[in-house]
Coordinates of C-alpha atoms in Angstrom, one line a residue:
X14 CA 0.0 0.0 0.0
X15 CA 1.0 3.6 -0.2
X16 CA 1.0 6.0 2.7
X17 CA 2.1 9.6 3.3
X18 CA 5.8 10.0 3.7
X19 CA 5.6 12.5 6.7
X20 CA 9.3 13.1 6.7
X21 CA 9.2 14.4 3.1
X22 CA 6.2 16.6 3.6
X23 CA 6.6 20.3 4.1
X24 CA 4.6 20.8 7.3
X25 CA 5.2 24.6 7.3
X26 CA 2.0 26.1 6.0
X27 CA 2.0 29.5 4.3
X28 CA 0.4 32.6 6.0
X29 CA -2.3 33.9 3.8
X30 CA -3.1 37.6 3.7
X31 CA -6.3 37.4 1.6
X32 CA -9.3 35.3 1.0
X33 CA -10.3 34.7 -2.6
X34 CA -13.9 34.4 -3.7
X35 CA -14.1 31.4 -6.0
X36 CA -15.8 31.8 -9.4
X37 CA -19.5 31.0 -9.4
X38 CA -19.6 27.4 -10.6
X39 CA -21.5 26.3 -13.7
X40 CA -23.1 23.5 -11.7
X41 CA -23.1 22.2 -8.1
X42 CA -23.8 18.9 -6.4
X43 CA -26.2 18.8 -3.5
X44 CA -26.2 15.6 -1.4
X45 CA -29.6 13.9 -1.0
X46 CA -30.9 11.9 1.9
X47 CA -31.4 8.2 1.5
X48 CA -35.0 7.3 0.4
X49 CA -36.1 10.9 0.2
X50 CA -38.8 11.8 -2.4
X51 CA -37.1 12.3 -5.8
X52 CA -36.9 15.9 -7.0
X53 CA -38.4 16.7 -10.4
X54 CA -35.8 17.0 -13.2
X55 CA -36.1 20.4 -14.9
X56 CA -37.4 22.1 -11.7
X57 CA -36.3 25.7 -11.4
X58 CA -34.2 26.2 -8.2
X59 CA -33.7 29.4 -6.2
X60 CA -30.5 30.3 -4.4
X61 CA -30.9 29.0 -0.8
X62 CA -33.8 26.6 -1.7
X63 CA -33.9 23.5 0.5
X64 CA -33.2 20.4 -1.5
X65 CA -32.7 17.8 1.2
X66 CA -32.6 17.2 4.9
X67 CA -29.4 15.2 5.8
X68 CA -27.4 14.7 9.0
X69 CA -30.1 16.6 10.9
X70 CA -29.9 19.9 9.0
X71 CA -31.2 21.3 5.7
X72 CA -29.1 21.3 2.6
X73 CA -29.6 24.3 0.3
X74 CA -28.8 25.1 -3.3
X75 CA -25.9 27.6 -3.3
X76 CA -26.8 28.9 -6.7
X77 CA -30.0 29.6 -8.7
X78 CA -30.6 27.3 -11.7
X79 CA -32.3 24.2 -13.0
X80 CA -32.2 20.7 -11.5
X81 CA -30.6 18.8 -14.4
X82 CA -30.2 15.3 -13.0
X83 CA -29.9 13.1 -10.0
X84 CA -26.9 10.7 -9.9
X85 CA -24.4 8.8 -7.7
X86 CA -21.3 10.8 -6.7
X87 CA -18.3 10.1 -4.6
X88 CA -18.4 12.4 -1.5
X89 CA -15.4 13.9 0.3
X90 CA -15.5 11.2 3.0
X91 CA -15.1 8.5 0.2
X92 CA -18.7 7.3 0.4
X93 CA -21.0 7.2 -2.6
X94 CA -24.2 9.3 -2.3
X95 CA -27.0 10.5 -4.5
X96 CA -26.7 14.2 -5.4
X97 CA -28.9 16.7 -7.1
X98 CA -27.0 18.4 -10.0
X99 CA -28.1 22.1 -10.3
X100 CA -27.0 23.9 -13.4
X101 CA -26.4 27.7 -13.0
X102 CA -29.1 30.1 -14.3
X103 CA -31.3 32.9 -13.0
X104 CA -31.0 35.7 -10.4
X105 CA -29.4 35.4 -7.0
X106 CA -31.4 35.9 -3.8
X107 CA -28.4 36.7 -1.5
X108 CA -25.3 37.4 -3.5
X109 CA -25.1 41.2 -4.0
X110 CA -27.9 41.9 -1.6
X111 CA -27.3 43.7 1.7
X112 CA -28.6 41.7 4.6
X113 CA -29.5 43.4 7.9
X114 CA -28.5 41.8 11.2
X115 CA -31.2 40.2 13.3
X116 CA -31.9 40.9 17.0
X117 CA -30.8 37.4 17.8
X118 CA -30.2 38.3 21.5
X119 CA -34.0 38.4 21.9
X120 CA -34.4 34.9 20.5
X121 CA -34.9 31.9 22.8
X122 CA -32.5 29.0 22.9
X123 CA -34.9 26.8 20.9
X124 CA -35.4 29.6 18.3
X125 CA -31.6 29.8 17.8
X126 CA -31.3 26.1 17.5
X127 CA -34.1 26.0 14.9
X128 CA -32.3 28.7 12.8
X129 CA -29.1 26.8 13.0
X130 CA -30.8 23.6 11.8
X131 CA -32.9 25.2 9.1
X132 CA -30.1 27.3 7.7
X133 CA -27.7 24.3 7.3
X134 CA -25.1 24.6 10.1
X135 CA -22.9 21.6 10.8
X136 CA -20.5 21.2 13.7
X137 CA -17.1 20.6 12.2
X138 CA -15.2 20.6 15.5
X139 CA -14.1 16.9 15.0
X140 CA -15.6 15.1 12.1
X141 CA -18.9 16.2 10.6
X142 CA -22.3 16.2 12.2
X143 CA -25.5 18.2 12.4
X144 CA -25.5 21.1 14.8
X145 CA -28.2 19.4 16.9
X146 CA -25.5 17.0 18.1
X147 CA -24.2 19.9 20.2
X148 CA -27.1 19.6 22.5
X149 CA -27.5 15.8 22.7
X150 CA -25.4 15.4 25.8
X151 CA -26.2 18.8 27.4
X152 CA -28.7 19.5 30.2
X153 CA -30.4 22.5 28.7
X154 CA -32.1 23.2 32.1
X155 CA -28.8 24.2 33.7
X156 CA -26.1 26.7 32.9
X157 CA -23.5 25.1 30.6
X158 CA -20.0 25.9 29.3
X159 CA -19.1 26.1 25.6
X160 CA -15.6 25.4 24.4
X161 CA -14.3 27.0 21.2
X162 CA -11.2 25.8 19.4
X163 CA -9.7 28.7 17.5
X164 CA -6.6 26.8 16.0
X165 CA -6.5 24.1 13.4
X166 CA -6.8 20.4 14.3
X167 CA -4.1 19.4 11.7
X168 CA -0.8 21.3 11.2
X169 CA -1.3 21.2 7.4
X170 CA -4.6 22.9 7.6
X171 CA -5.0 26.7 8.2
X172 CA -8.7 27.3 7.6
X173 CA -9.9 27.7 11.2
X174 CA -7.0 29.9 12.3
X175 CA -7.3 32.0 9.1
X176 CA -11.0 32.5 9.7
X177 CA -10.4 33.6 13.3
X178 CA -7.8 36.1 12.1
X179 CA -9.9 37.6 9.3
X180 CA -13.4 37.4 10.9
X181 CA -12.6 37.7 14.6
X182 CA -15.8 39.7 15.5
X183 CA -18.1 37.4 13.5
X184 CA -16.6 34.3 15.1
X185 CA -16.9 35.7 18.7
X186 CA -20.5 36.6 17.9
X187 CA -21.1 33.2 16.4
X188 CA -19.7 31.6 19.6
X189 CA -22.2 33.6 21.6
X190 CA -25.0 32.4 19.3
X191 CA -24.0 28.8 19.8
X192 CA -23.6 29.3 23.5
X193 CA -27.2 30.5 23.6
X194 CA -28.4 27.4 21.8
X195 CA -27.1 25.2 24.7
X196 CA -27.9 27.7 27.5
X197 CA -24.2 28.3 28.1
X198 CA -23.2 31.4 30.2
X199 CA -19.5 30.8 30.0
X200 CA -17.4 30.5 26.8
X201 CA -13.9 29.2 26.9
X202 CA -11.8 30.1 23.8
X203 CA -8.7 27.8 23.3
X204 CA -5.9 29.4 21.2
X205 CA -2.2 28.8 20.5
X206 CA 0.7 31.2 20.8
X207 CA 0.5 32.4 17.2
X208 CA -3.0 33.8 18.0
X209 CA -2.2 35.7 21.2
X210 CA -2.1 39.2 19.6
X211 CA -5.6 38.6 18.1
X212 CA -7.0 37.3 21.4
X213 CA -5.6 40.3 23.3
X214 CA -7.6 42.7 21.1
X215 CA -11.0 41.0 21.5
X216 CA -13.5 43.4 23.2
X217 CA -15.8 41.3 25.3
X218 CA -17.7 44.3 26.8
X219 CA -20.6 43.9 24.3
X220 CA -21.4 40.5 25.7
X221 CA -20.3 40.9 29.3
X222 CA -23.9 41.0 30.7
X223 CA -24.8 37.6 29.1
X224 CA -21.5 35.6 28.8
X225 CA -18.3 35.1 30.8
X226 CA -15.4 34.9 28.4
X227 CA -12.3 32.8 29.4
X228 CA -9.2 32.4 27.2
X229 CA -6.9 29.4 27.5
X230 CA -3.6 29.3 25.7
X231 CA -2.5 25.8 24.5
X232 CA 1.1 24.8 23.9
X233 CA 0.2 22.2 21.3
X234 CA 2.7 20.2 19.3
X235 CA 2.2 19.0 15.7
X236 CA 0.6 15.7 16.8
X237 CA -2.0 17.4 19.1
X238 CA -5.3 18.0 17.5
X239 CA -7.3 19.7 20.2
X240 CA -9.8 17.0 20.9
X241 CA -12.4 17.7 23.6
X242 CA -10.5 15.4 26.0
X243 CA -7.3 17.3 25.5
X244 CA -9.0 20.7 25.9
X245 CA -10.9 19.6 29.0
X246 CA -7.7 18.3 30.5
X247 CA -6.4 21.9 30.5
X248 CA -9.3 22.9 32.7
X249 CA -8.9 20.1 35.3
X250 CA -7.0 22.3 37.8
X251 CA -9.9 24.7 37.7
X252 CA -12.4 21.9 38.4
X253 CA -14.5 22.8 35.4
X254 CA -15.1 21.2 32.0
X255 CA -16.8 22.3 28.8
X256 CA -20.2 20.7 27.9
X257 CA -19.9 21.2 24.2
X258 CA -17.2 22.1 21.7
X259 CA -17.2 24.0 18.4
X260 CA -14.5 25.5 16.1
X261 CA -13.9 28.8 14.2
X262 CA -15.5 27.2 11.1
X263 CA -18.8 26.4 12.9
X264 CA -18.9 29.8 14.7
X265 CA -18.7 31.7 11.4
X266 CA -21.5 29.5 9.9
X267 CA -23.6 30.1 13.1
X268 CA -23.1 33.9 12.6
X269 CA -24.5 33.8 9.1
X270 CA -27.4 31.5 10.0
X271 CA -28.7 33.4 13.0
X272 CA -27.2 36.9 13.0
X273 CA -27.9 37.3 9.3
X274 CA -30.8 34.8 9.2
X275 CA -29.7 33.4 5.8
X276 CA -29.0 29.9 4.6
X277 CA -25.3 29.0 4.8
X278 CA -24.6 28.5 1.1
X279 CA -20.8 29.4 1.2
X280 CA -17.9 27.5 2.8
X281 CA -14.1 28.0 3.1
X282 CA -11.4 25.7 1.9
X283 CA -7.6 25.7 1.8
X284 CA -6.2 24.3 -1.5
X285 CA -2.5 23.5 -1.4
X286 CA 0.3 21.4 -3.0
X287 CA 3.7 22.0 -4.6
X288 CA 2.3 21.1 -8.0
X289 CA -0.1 24.0 -8.1
X290 CA 0.6 27.3 -9.6
X291 CA -0.6 29.0 -6.4
X292 CA -2.0 27.9 -3.0
X293 CA -5.2 29.7 -2.0
X294 CA -7.9 29.9 0.6
X295 CA -11.3 30.2 -1.1
X296 CA -14.7 31.3 -0.1
X297 CA -16.7 28.9 -2.3
X298 CA -20.3 28.0 -3.1
X299 CA -21.2 24.8 -1.3
X300 CA -21.4 21.9 -3.8
X301 CA -18.7 23.3 -6.2
X302 CA -16.7 20.5 -7.8
X303 CA -13.1 20.3 -6.6
X304 CA -11.7 20.4 -10.1
X305 CA -13.0 24.0 -10.5
X306 CA -11.0 25.2 -7.6
X307 CA -7.9 23.3 -8.8
X308 CA -8.2 25.1 -12.1
X309 CA -8.4 28.5 -10.3
X310 CA -5.1 27.8 -8.5
X311 CA -3.3 27.3 -11.9
X312 CA -3.0 24.1 -13.8
X313 CA -0.9 21.4 -12.2
X314 CA 2.7 21.1 -13.2
X315 CA 2.1 17.4 -13.2
X316 CA -0.8 15.0 -12.3
X317 CA -1.1 14.6 -8.6
X318 CA -0.2 11.1 -7.2
X319 CA -2.7 11.5 -4.3
X320 CA -5.3 14.0 -3.3
X321 CA -5.9 14.3 0.5
X322 CA -8.9 15.9 2.1
X323 CA -8.6 17.5 5.6
X324 CA -5.0 17.3 6.4
X325 CA -1.9 15.2 5.8
X326 CA -1.9 13.6 9.2
X327 CA -5.6 12.9 9.7
X328 CA -7.1 13.3 6.2
X329 CA -8.4 10.8 3.8
X330 CA -7.3 10.2 0.2
X331 CA -9.8 10.5 -2.7
X332 CA -9.5 9.7 -6.4
X333 CA -12.4 11.8 -7.8
X334 CA -11.8 15.5 -8.6
X335 CA -15.6 15.9 -9.0
X336 CA -16.2 15.6 -5.3
X337 CA -18.4 18.5 -4.1
X338 CA -16.9 21.0 -1.7
X339 CA -19.1 20.8 1.4
X340 CA -18.4 22.2 4.9
X341 CA -16.9 18.8 5.6
X342 CA -13.9 19.9 3.5
X343 CA -11.6 22.3 5.2
X344 CA -8.5 21.6 3.1
X345 CA -7.4 19.8 0.0
X346 CA -3.7 18.8 -0.6
X347 CA -2.4 17.6 -3.9
X348 CA 0.7 15.4 -3.5
X349 CA 3.4 14.3 -5.9
X350 CA 4.9 10.8 -6.1
X351 CA 8.0 12.1 -4.2
X352 CA 5.7 13.0 -1.3
X353 CA 4.2 9.6 -1.1
X354 CA 6.3 6.5 -0.3
X355 CA 5.7 2.8 -1.0
X356 CA 5.3 1.2 2.4
X357 CA 4.5 -2.4 3.5
X358 CA 1.9 -3.1 6.2
X359 CA 3.2 -5.8 8.5
X360 CA 1.5 -8.0 11.0
X361 CA 1.2 -6.7 14.5
X362 CA 4.3 -7.4 16.6
X363 CA 2.5 -6.8 19.9
X364 CA 5.0 -4.1 20.9
X365 CA 2.4 -2.3 23.0
X366 CA 3.3 1.2 21.6
X367 CA -0.2 1.9 20.5
X368 CA -1.9 1.5 23.9
X369 CA 1.0 3.3 25.7
X370 CA 0.4 6.2 23.4
X371 CA -3.4 6.2 24.0
X372 CA -4.6 8.6 26.6
X373 CA -7.9 6.8 26.9
X374 CA -6.5 3.4 27.9
X375 CA -7.7 1.7 24.7
X376 CA -5.7 -1.3 23.2
X377 CA -6.0 -0.5 19.5
X378 CA -4.1 -3.7 18.4
X379 CA -6.7 -5.9 20.1
X380 CA -9.6 -4.1 18.4
X381 CA -7.8 -4.2 15.1
X382 CA -7.2 -8.0 15.4
X383 CA -10.8 -8.7 16.3
X384 CA -12.3 -6.6 13.6
X385 CA -10.1 -7.9 10.7
X386 CA -10.5 -11.5 11.8
X387 CA -14.3 -11.1 11.5
X388 CA -14.8 -12.0 15.1
X389 CA -17.8 -10.9 17.0
X390 CA -16.5 -8.0 19.1
X391 CA -17.7 -8.3 22.7
X392 CA -19.9 -5.5 24.1
X393 CA -17.2 -4.5 26.6
X394 CA -14.7 -4.0 23.8
X395 CA -17.2 -1.9 21.8
X396 CA -17.6 0.2 24.9
X397 CA -13.9 0.6 25.1
X398 CA -13.8 1.6 21.4
X399 CA -16.4 4.3 22.0
X400 CA -13.8 6.2 24.1
X401 CA -11.6 6.8 21.1
X402 CA -11.1 10.5 20.4
X403 CA -9.6 9.8 16.9
X404 CA -6.5 11.7 17.8
X405 CA -4.5 9.2 15.6
X406 CA -1.5 8.8 18.0
X407 CA -1.7 5.0 17.8
X408 CA -1.1 5.3 14.0
X409 CA 1.9 7.6 14.4
X410 CA 3.7 5.1 16.8
X411 CA 2.8 1.8 15.1
X412 CA 5.9 0.2 13.6
X413 CA 3.8 -2.1 11.5
X414 CA 1.9 0.8 9.9
X415 CA -1.5 -0.6 10.8
X416 CA -4.6 1.7 10.2
X417 CA -5.5 1.5 13.9
X418 CA -7.7 4.5 14.6
X419 CA -9.5 4.1 11.3
X420 CA -10.4 0.6 12.3
X421 CA -11.7 1.8 15.7
X422 CA -13.7 4.5 13.9
X423 CA -15.3 1.8 11.7
X424 CA -16.2 -0.3 14.8
X425 CA -17.9 2.8 16.4
X426 CA -19.6 3.7 13.1
X427 CA -21.1 0.3 12.6
X428 CA -22.3 0.1 16.2
X429 CA -23.9 3.5 15.8
X430 CA -25.7 2.5 12.6
X431 CA -27.3 -0.6 14.3

């Protein structure tokens, strides 16, 4: 098999000064829910029109046009899904229109959550799920604490930190909106040392009556992803913990959905790779095919050997340049053959490095062996697997190069789908 050659990758990411608005695509792909009523081919579509309800939130068309077909399409997570293909045409409802801000502070928590769901906000803190998941394990009847990660979960991604730098006020307001949705009166912002100057300039006076802001500086290394367990461990000495977590990306989407009361039809993505003419961060219409953005970066000097979505340490490889850019996609990296090494996957040597590296006390090699031998995994081991934070440390230390955390993720996913 081929895996990323981390030693040959340039982990130093460029500092972007500007955000580029991607060209309006000629067509977009909107994912459809399984078994939903089929949309009528030839139907005229408005910008912001709801086309499906998936992952607990609405999916909207990001452009006006005509529904030309429904087909199977590879998605950014590698799964195959039906999509509605909308071909561009007609007038925009939001682009070029000034949108007044709402008086969201007067809204109830349930009204805020409804707007977040109806306007298509996902929580991209770790993975990809509907915003309603933020309240699943929260007691809405008591005062809660919201944690906000302002830095990037992967050292090769810069999207979250870039958004915080360029849209600081909007992200702070978005955090307050999300806090209201879970009845949180305290917001803890986690940041790294590169973000200190921005944090020092935040004016919290506007929200002082409703929210208590706390800022926690993290000294993270390149293998620290800012999982909820890691972030809460910073708070142990204070005898507090956050009840829910979001990132900069989610805060900005919440600002648009509630403060502006508009469907979230745009997203942000970092396109990088040494074979590109130029690396860029785009503001792009949701559902835009990846190949359109690659073309905007300048034609490749050579064909990429591998395309990785969402980071070189934790991302997944794809082989279809037609994948739609959804808010699942924070970064896309195009790699040359020199940056990918041929490696052999060996049998487990039972060295124990994986469970010594695991902060949750999981034994990844045991779970890997049971899963790939098609054994029935006992309930107690499934319970152990559920503690996985997907930090990926087991992978980084495994001398046999086994896909340990990916296997544990599959165990958890299959158990969840039952």
